[in-house]
Amino acid sequence: MPLEPQASHADDPADTLVGRREELAILQATIAAPPSLALVEGEAGIGKSRLVRELLAAPPVAGRRTLVGQCEQLQEPLPLSPLLDAFRQVGSTLAGAEALNPVLGALAPLVPEIAARLPPPPPALADQGAERHRVFRAAVALLDELSPLVLVLEDVHWADTVTFDFLAFLAAHLPPRLTVILTARTETGRLPIREALARAPSGAARIVGLSPLNRPEVAQLAGRILHAEVADRLYERTGGIPFVVEEVLRTLMEGSATRAIPARPEALDDLAVPAVLRDVVVQRLLTLDDDAREILNAAAVMGLVTDDRLLAKVTERDAGEIARSLAGAQAVGLLHEESGHSCFRHALAQQVVYESVPAAERRWLHLRTARALESGVGTPTAAKLAHHYRLAGRHQEFVIHAEAAAKTALAHGNDATAARFLLEALGAEGVPQTDRVRLALKLGRAAVDGLAHAEALPIVDRLLATEQLPAAVRGELRFAHGRLLRQSGDARAGYLEIENAIEDLADEPALLGRALAVLAAPETVTDRHMREHVARCDEATAAALRSGDRSVDVAVRITRAGLMLEQGRPESWPLIDDLLGGDDLRTSSRERVRACLNWAQAALHVGRLDRAEALLAEGRRVAEQADYLRLAEVVDLVAAAVDHAAGRWDGLIDRVRRMGGADATFGAASLDSRLLHGSLLAAIGPAEEAAARFSEVIAVAERVGAVWPLIAARTAMARLLLTMDDAGGATDHARAAVADVRAKGNWVWGAAPVVCLVEAVTARGPGSEAAELVDEFAAGLDGTDAPRAQAALLTTRGALASAHDRADDAEALLGSARRVLMDAGLRYDEAQAAERLGRLRCERGEVRGGLDLEAALRLYGAMAASRDIARICRSMRQFGVPIPYPWRGGRRSLGQTLSPKEHRVAALAAAGKTNQEIATELFLSRRTVESHVSSALRKLGCGSRRDLAATLLDVDE
């Protein structure tokens, strides 16, 4: 069976030619200078046929006459079959028989499809050699007659000896306007005609050797289907052989695994081998004799790279037998040589051979391999021994080596691998209770820092529920359980579990200090006042002192700095600078990354964007150096939040959408990413989708007790409802957010909700609620350094002044708020402040108001905040302020331009037409109309159809 498929469907990965630019150029040059010969060679599946198809489809060749013949893998190949196959395609292109060379008649009996257009067959010759020579002459004459011509003969390694003789003859008598392209596999050995091709009178044939794709090329080929992060894994699985890569990609396209793989690249290892590839490998395997298959089976059990000494020990064969068997497997393309070793051509070939071994024999080979490794043959490691003993069904030996492998992984900072070994060990049969507890404790520590939360949680939970444990062990296990719950996103349950662990840890001051430090962090849980977090932090400091463990002391100091920063206390910055400049965090990369990311998020909460960016940069730098996988999603999330605050929104929504999707592996970061996605949608549109995202975050945050996303989501929902003229709903959500702030006792977090609530209630006129709230807010901010909160206080005081007709005071206060936000670099907040100030000034009839609105418009425009742009354009129209290009008309520069069809549909929708009425009028399907309406709402940032009319006016002017 040929490895290179001859056809592909529209979305087939094989439609993209990758990494063959130089080879294609050589073949194009060959065709441009006839008479010429070229041989394209390489192992099966390397892309020979694909390259030739690309060559024939390219503009320089596409207009030329081309004949293609295919050699078949037959037990007894037919003489000249590929050449005759090509001649059958000639059809009516030949001149009449009377105008042709009479020798062409020798082909008539061989190609009856064109016999009527050929001269009559000449009399038969008694000498078989002479007859064959005449046929050769006839074939060359026909090629000359059809020239200029490109003749392609595929898979000539399967050609019969007569065809080889003809090709040698053709090379010596090449017609002047003919180009011949041959393809052949290299693993079948050197072609018999290579010397004839090298000595052709028209010049030596050009040899085009194809090698596997490299890693970037595999990534390019897979780029339409998979994220670049899995390119290395795909390359390792396929060896860079295009056919194998394409078959794996086809399998992914036809299955449901694609979504899981970007988040968990190792899922590629679990894919079934594509059926076509399995058939090819099995066919090659069957060409080997029994001894070679037995040795190759043992090699597949050992892994991708063969070890001659280990194979000899396991199979009890001598070195000569091993060498001959491996050479035979290499000859049929199952193995290749790399760095002086025989290796399986790719991981999928090894998988097919492994799966072809009966289960009982596999277990026996795994056991013999483990015993041989322990005897000193090969390079034994705990991971290898654990692997072989597990698959041999030897549970006791497996647990011993799995625990050792986990210890090694932890020593190298690979917590995720350690967690997987421990999970497998805990799942083994017959593990004693004492061993299970010890393994579970190790799993709890590793899983928190790895990515095995979901797998570890039920195991730890079951141990706590079913085992009688000593207090200290129970306390540590509860602490680990609580951290796992928190990391998976269940904030309240995790917090309560760690609280339950405190009593059991009374005699373990180091663990106690760490547990109390976790409880001191305020941003992850509702139902606990700041006073409690401060008290927990003081208790943690005492426990750290009692433990004498410097690492615990550092962990507590990190928490204290974060706790103070979340409250906006200026003394937090000297603590942070001292920790970053000291040796403790310099030598502990993981603690440094954690600290920097936590502090960066806190800095964003209070509005210190400059410090947040610096802390993020440091955290990212250290995380990349340490290859700290657990926090990769958190780094991306904090980076997105920083870009959002700074107004760098280009491509941001796509980044954020991926973070909060089903592939997210870090539950604790999931709510924040979904909240950020909703915030972007609220500014860009559609509003309904933003509201749905906020509702989802609010519901989950209430259920799991996560305070920060709950306050922020309620505030964002209130702000969105205000822009949709739902003052009642906005007031309810803003009041709930303010109540959460009040219950937490941290008014620095109240900046956005207090502004939103004050604006909602003062819109109905002056009242005591707003004034009392602003006084409470001001008291809570006493002595803080928090630009967001400072600007919010100025804004709310400005709103109160405006409600009481103190316009000059209101203007001064709103202007100050805008300057604070401008200095802080908070561009979206600055745009909102400029919009408030501009409306106030325009209401007073001040020219400066128009300039403020235009400044806000330009800020929104730089962020492509379509809904905000539409709203501010309506305000500018209301006040008679000229709207500058591109927002006043022409083609918009925000990437949100309506197509003509979308514009027509939107206009009819704005006029009150139903989808069915629009469909009837425009001769469209109802589904198409629904799609156009949805797209128009999204692009124009409209919350509903009723917003379309005014927005379309702004766009059309």
PDB file of N, CA and C in Angstrom, residues 100 166 179 282 306 389 467 573 608 613 668:
ATOM      1  N   LEU A 100       2.441   9.850 -38.474  1.00  0.00           N
ATOM      2  CA  LEU A 100       3.290   9.417 -37.371  1.00  0.00           C
ATOM      3  C   LEU A 100       4.385   8.472 -37.859  1.00  0.00           C
ATOM      4  N   PHE A 166      14.076   0.101 -19.821  1.00  0.00           N
ATOM      5  CA  PHE A 166      13.585   1.185 -20.666  1.00  0.00           C
ATOM      6  C   PHE A 166      14.076   2.542 -20.167  1.00  0.00           C
ATOM      7  N   THR A 179      10.932  16.261 -20.250  1.00  0.00           N
ATOM      8  CA  THR A 179      11.437  16.205 -18.874  1.00  0.00           C
ATOM      9  C   THR A 179      10.831  14.975 -18.205  1.00  0.00           C
ATOM     10  N   VAL A 282       1.967  -2.518  10.143  1.00  0.00           N
ATOM     11  CA  VAL A 282       1.756  -3.957  10.301  1.00  0.00           C
ATOM     12  C   VAL A 282       2.233  -4.699   9.048  1.00  0.00           C
ATOM     13  N   THR A 306      16.548   1.802  20.721  1.00  0.00           N
ATOM     14  CA  THR A 306      16.949   0.443  21.070  1.00  0.00           C
ATOM     15  C   THR A 306      18.283   0.452  21.806  1.00  0.00           C
ATOM     16  N   TYR A 389       7.678  -2.029  35.780  1.00  0.00           N
ATOM     17  CA  TYR A 389       7.025  -2.848  36.809  1.00  0.00           C
ATOM     18  C   TYR A 389       5.512  -2.637  36.812  1.00  0.00           C
ATOM     19  N   GLU A 467      -9.903   6.990  56.761  1.00  0.00           N
ATOM     20  CA  GLU A 467      -8.758   6.507  57.539  1.00  0.00           C
ATOM     21  C   GLU A 467      -8.692   7.180  58.901  1.00  0.00           C
ATOM     22  N   TRP A 573       4.931  48.913  50.131  1.00  0.00           N
ATOM     23  CA  TRP A 573       5.968  48.950  49.103  1.00  0.00           C
ATOM     24  C   TRP A 573       7.376  48.779  49.645  1.00  0.00           C
ATOM     25  N   ARG A 608      -2.211  50.778  40.918  1.00  0.00           N
ATOM     26  CA  ARG A 608      -0.802  51.074  40.709  1.00  0.00           C
ATOM     27  C   ARG A 608      -0.309  50.278  39.497  1.00  0.00           C
ATOM     28  N   GLU A 613       3.033  46.354  36.334  1.00  0.00           N
ATOM     29  CA  GLU A 613       3.801  45.975  35.140  1.00  0.00           C
ATOM     30  C   GLU A 613       5.204  45.513  35.509  1.00  0.00           C
ATOM     31  N   ALA A 668      -8.593  28.236  39.869  1.00  0.00           N
ATOM     32  CA  ALA A 668      -8.578  29.470  40.637  1.00  0.00           C
ATOM     33  C   ALA A 668      -8.492  30.698  39.752  1.00  0.00           C
TER      34      ALA A 668
END
